[in-house]
Amino acid sequence: SLDSAVGIGSCFEVRLPLAEASDEAMAEAPTEAPPRPALGGRLLLVDDEPIIRETLAMALRQAGMDVQTASCGPDALHLLAAPEQAFDLLLTDVSMPGMDGFELAGEAARLRPKLPALFMSGLADASFPGLAVDASELRMLAKPFRLAEAVQRVESVLAETAG
């Protein structure tokens, strides 16, 4: 059914018949996800959006990673400057107020020259005008993303940069 009013909006309702799975289909369906090896790793996740930051951190922790979070570049640099903190990856949003992800990565490279960075961006234009490096050389994770996709990309970068 459809209910619509000009200036107010529309409401769609779809009703589907209930279907029962056959015994054969139920026998073939896995009861739980197969275990996958955790790569581990220590990440610094930086995003100014709390819901993104905390949801992604939770997913990465469930995948076996140790995650520290920061809501802005200066807070992230404070964590990076602490000698007792060791990180395997900087995962940062590109668009943040004050200090963007590229500026953060540049400052982070001065503190931790071997720390790889993975950038998250929802910007449609991936050319990033004014950037000192070729955007094709950057490790990027396009927003919006599924949590499983983000975890897989992080694991991939950790594997690529390990050792």
Short mmCIF file of C-alpha atoms in Angstrom, two decimals:
data_model
loop_
_atom_site.label_atom_id
_atom_site.label_comp_id
_atom_site.label_asym_id
_atom_site.label_seq_id
_atom_site.Cartn_x
_atom_site.Cartn_y
_atom_site.Cartn_z
CA SER A 1 0.00 0.00 0.00
CA LEU A 2 1.05 3.59 -0.50
CA ASP A 3 0.10 6.65 1.52
CA SER A 4 1.38 9.98 0.23
CA ALA A 5 0.71 13.62 0.96
CA VAL A 6 2.27 16.62 -0.77
CA GLY A 7 4.72 18.40 1.52
CA ILE A 8 4.53 15.67 4.14
CA GLY A 9 6.03 12.59 2.53
CA SER A 10 5.19 9.05 1.54
CA CYS A 11 4.77 5.77 3.37
CA PHE A 12 5.10 2.43 1.59
CA GLU A 13 3.99 -0.86 3.11
CA VAL A 14 4.88 -4.19 1.53
CA ARG A 15 3.43 -7.41 2.85
CA LEU A 16 5.03 -10.69 1.83
CA PRO A 17 3.69 -14.17 2.50
CA LEU A 18 5.47 -16.14 5.21
CA ALA A 19 7.61 -18.93 3.78
CA GLU A 20 8.91 -21.93 5.61
CA ALA A 21 12.34 -23.30 4.83
CA SER A 22 12.50 -26.90 3.74
CA ASP A 23 14.28 -29.47 5.91
CA GLU A 24 16.90 -29.80 3.17
CA ALA A 25 17.63 -26.04 3.16
CA MET A 26 17.84 -25.98 6.95
CA ALA A 27 20.35 -28.86 6.93
CA GLU A 28 22.57 -27.00 4.45
CA ALA A 29 22.49 -23.67 6.31
CA PRO A 30 25.50 -23.08 8.54
CA THR A 31 24.56 -22.57 12.17
CA GLU A 32 27.41 -20.11 12.82
CA ALA A 33 30.03 -18.26 10.87
CA PRO A 34 33.24 -20.19 10.31
CA PRO A 35 36.06 -19.00 12.53
CA ARG A 36 38.64 -16.83 10.83
CA PRO A 37 42.11 -16.22 12.12
CA ALA A 38 42.56 -12.89 13.84
CA LEU A 39 45.46 -10.93 12.50
CA GLY A 40 45.60 -8.75 15.53
CA GLY A 41 47.34 -5.43 15.39
CA ARG A 42 47.12 -2.15 17.25
CA LEU A 43 45.24 0.65 15.52
CA LEU A 44 44.68 4.32 16.09
CA LEU A 45 41.22 5.10 14.71
CA VAL A 46 40.45 8.79 14.18
CA ASP A 47 37.02 10.08 13.17
CA ASP A 48 35.11 13.14 14.35
CA GLU A 49 31.75 11.32 14.06
CA PRO A 50 31.20 9.42 17.34
CA ILE A 51 28.81 6.83 15.86
CA ILE A 52 31.24 5.92 13.07
CA ARG A 53 34.25 5.92 15.39
CA GLU A 54 32.68 3.74 18.08
CA THR A 55 30.86 1.33 15.76
CA LEU A 56 33.96 0.74 13.66
CA ALA A 57 36.14 0.39 16.77
CA MET A 58 33.76 -2.26 18.13
CA ALA A 59 33.86 -4.24 14.86
CA LEU A 60 37.66 -4.09 14.73
CA ARG A 61 37.93 -5.20 18.36
CA GLN A 62 35.60 -8.13 17.65
CA ALA A 63 38.01 -9.09 14.84
CA GLY A 64 40.82 -9.33 17.39
CA MET A 65 42.43 -5.94 17.05
CA ASP A 66 43.49 -3.56 19.80
CA VAL A 67 41.94 -0.19 18.96
CA GLN A 68 42.57 3.24 20.46
CA THR A 69 40.29 6.03 19.28
CA ALA A 70 40.59 9.78 18.91
CA SER A 71 37.98 12.30 17.80
CA CYS A 72 40.38 14.77 16.19
CA GLY A 73 43.90 15.19 14.84
CA PRO A 74 45.41 16.87 17.91
CA ASP A 75 44.10 14.11 20.21
CA ALA A 76 45.52 11.49 17.85
CA LEU A 77 48.91 13.23 17.80
CA HIS A 78 48.90 13.27 21.60
CA LEU A 79 48.49 9.46 21.59
CA LEU A 80 51.15 9.05 18.90
CA ALA A 81 53.62 11.18 20.85
CA ALA A 82 53.37 8.98 23.95
CA PRO A 83 56.42 6.68 23.90
CA GLU A 84 54.53 3.83 25.59
CA GLN A 85 51.97 3.76 22.75
CA ALA A 86 52.78 1.49 19.80
CA PHE A 87 50.57 1.37 16.72
CA ASP A 88 50.58 -0.79 13.60
CA LEU A 89 48.17 1.39 11.60
CA LEU A 90 46.64 4.86 11.55
CA LEU A 91 43.03 4.63 10.32
CA THR A 92 41.70 8.14 9.81
CA ASP A 93 38.83 9.98 8.24
CA VAL A 94 39.87 12.50 5.60
CA SER A 95 37.33 15.24 6.32
CA MET A 96 37.57 16.46 9.89
CA PRO A 97 37.38 19.98 11.31
CA GLY A 98 40.63 21.69 12.22
CA MET A 99 43.10 19.10 10.99
CA ASP A 100 42.12 16.81 8.13
CA GLY A 101 43.28 13.22 7.81
CA PHE A 102 46.08 14.04 5.36
CA GLU A 103 47.51 16.70 7.68
CA LEU A 104 47.25 14.23 10.54
CA ALA A 105 49.08 11.55 8.57
CA GLY A 106 51.82 14.03 7.69
CA GLU A 107 52.33 14.96 11.33
CA ALA A 108 52.09 11.31 12.36
CA ALA A 109 54.84 10.42 9.87
CA ARG A 110 57.17 12.85 11.64
CA LEU A 111 56.49 11.12 14.97
CA ARG A 112 56.31 7.56 13.63
CA PRO A 113 57.98 7.40 10.18
CA LYS A 114 57.07 3.75 9.54
CA LEU A 115 53.42 3.98 10.61
CA PRO A 116 51.17 3.17 7.63
CA ALA A 117 47.92 5.08 7.14
CA LEU A 118 44.55 4.01 5.79
CA PHE A 119 42.21 6.88 4.90
CA MET A 120 38.40 6.81 5.02
CA SER A 121 36.49 9.20 2.81
CA GLY A 122 32.98 9.77 1.59
CA LEU A 123 34.13 12.37 -0.92
CA ALA A 124 33.07 11.53 -4.45
CA ASP A 125 36.10 13.33 -5.90
CA ALA A 126 39.04 11.14 -4.94
CA SER A 127 41.58 13.46 -6.59
CA PHE A 128 41.96 15.57 -3.41
CA PRO A 129 43.25 18.83 -4.93
CA GLY A 130 46.28 20.29 -3.17
CA LEU A 131 47.43 16.92 -1.88
CA ALA A 132 51.21 16.49 -2.12
CA VAL A 133 50.98 12.84 -3.23
CA ASP A 134 49.13 11.05 -6.00
CA ALA A 135 45.75 9.90 -4.66
CA SER A 136 46.20 6.55 -6.44
CA GLU A 137 49.10 5.84 -4.06
CA LEU A 138 46.92 6.27 -0.98
CA ARG A 139 45.29 3.42 0.87
CA MET A 140 41.61 4.38 0.82
CA LEU A 141 38.41 2.99 2.27
CA ALA A 142 35.37 4.57 0.61
CA LYS A 143 32.43 5.61 2.80
CA PRO A 144 29.82 4.36 3.18
CA PHE A 145 31.19 0.89 3.84
CA ARG A 146 29.98 -2.27 5.49
CA LEU A 147 31.75 -3.11 8.75
CA ALA A 148 32.92 -6.45 7.34
CA GLU A 149 34.43 -4.60 4.37
CA ALA A 150 36.25 -2.19 6.68
CA VAL A 151 37.62 -5.01 8.83
CA GLN A 152 38.79 -6.88 5.72
CA ARG A 153 40.50 -3.75 4.36
CA VAL A 154 42.25 -3.10 7.68
CA GLU A 155 43.39 -6.73 7.84
CA SER A 156 44.65 -6.44 4.27
CA VAL A 157 46.70 -3.32 5.02
CA LEU A 158 48.09 -4.88 8.21
CA ALA A 159 49.15 -7.98 6.27
CA GLU A 160 50.65 -5.85 3.49
CA THR A 161 52.67 -3.72 5.90
CA ALA A 162 53.65 -6.41 8.44
CA GLY A 163 57.25 -7.32 8.96
#
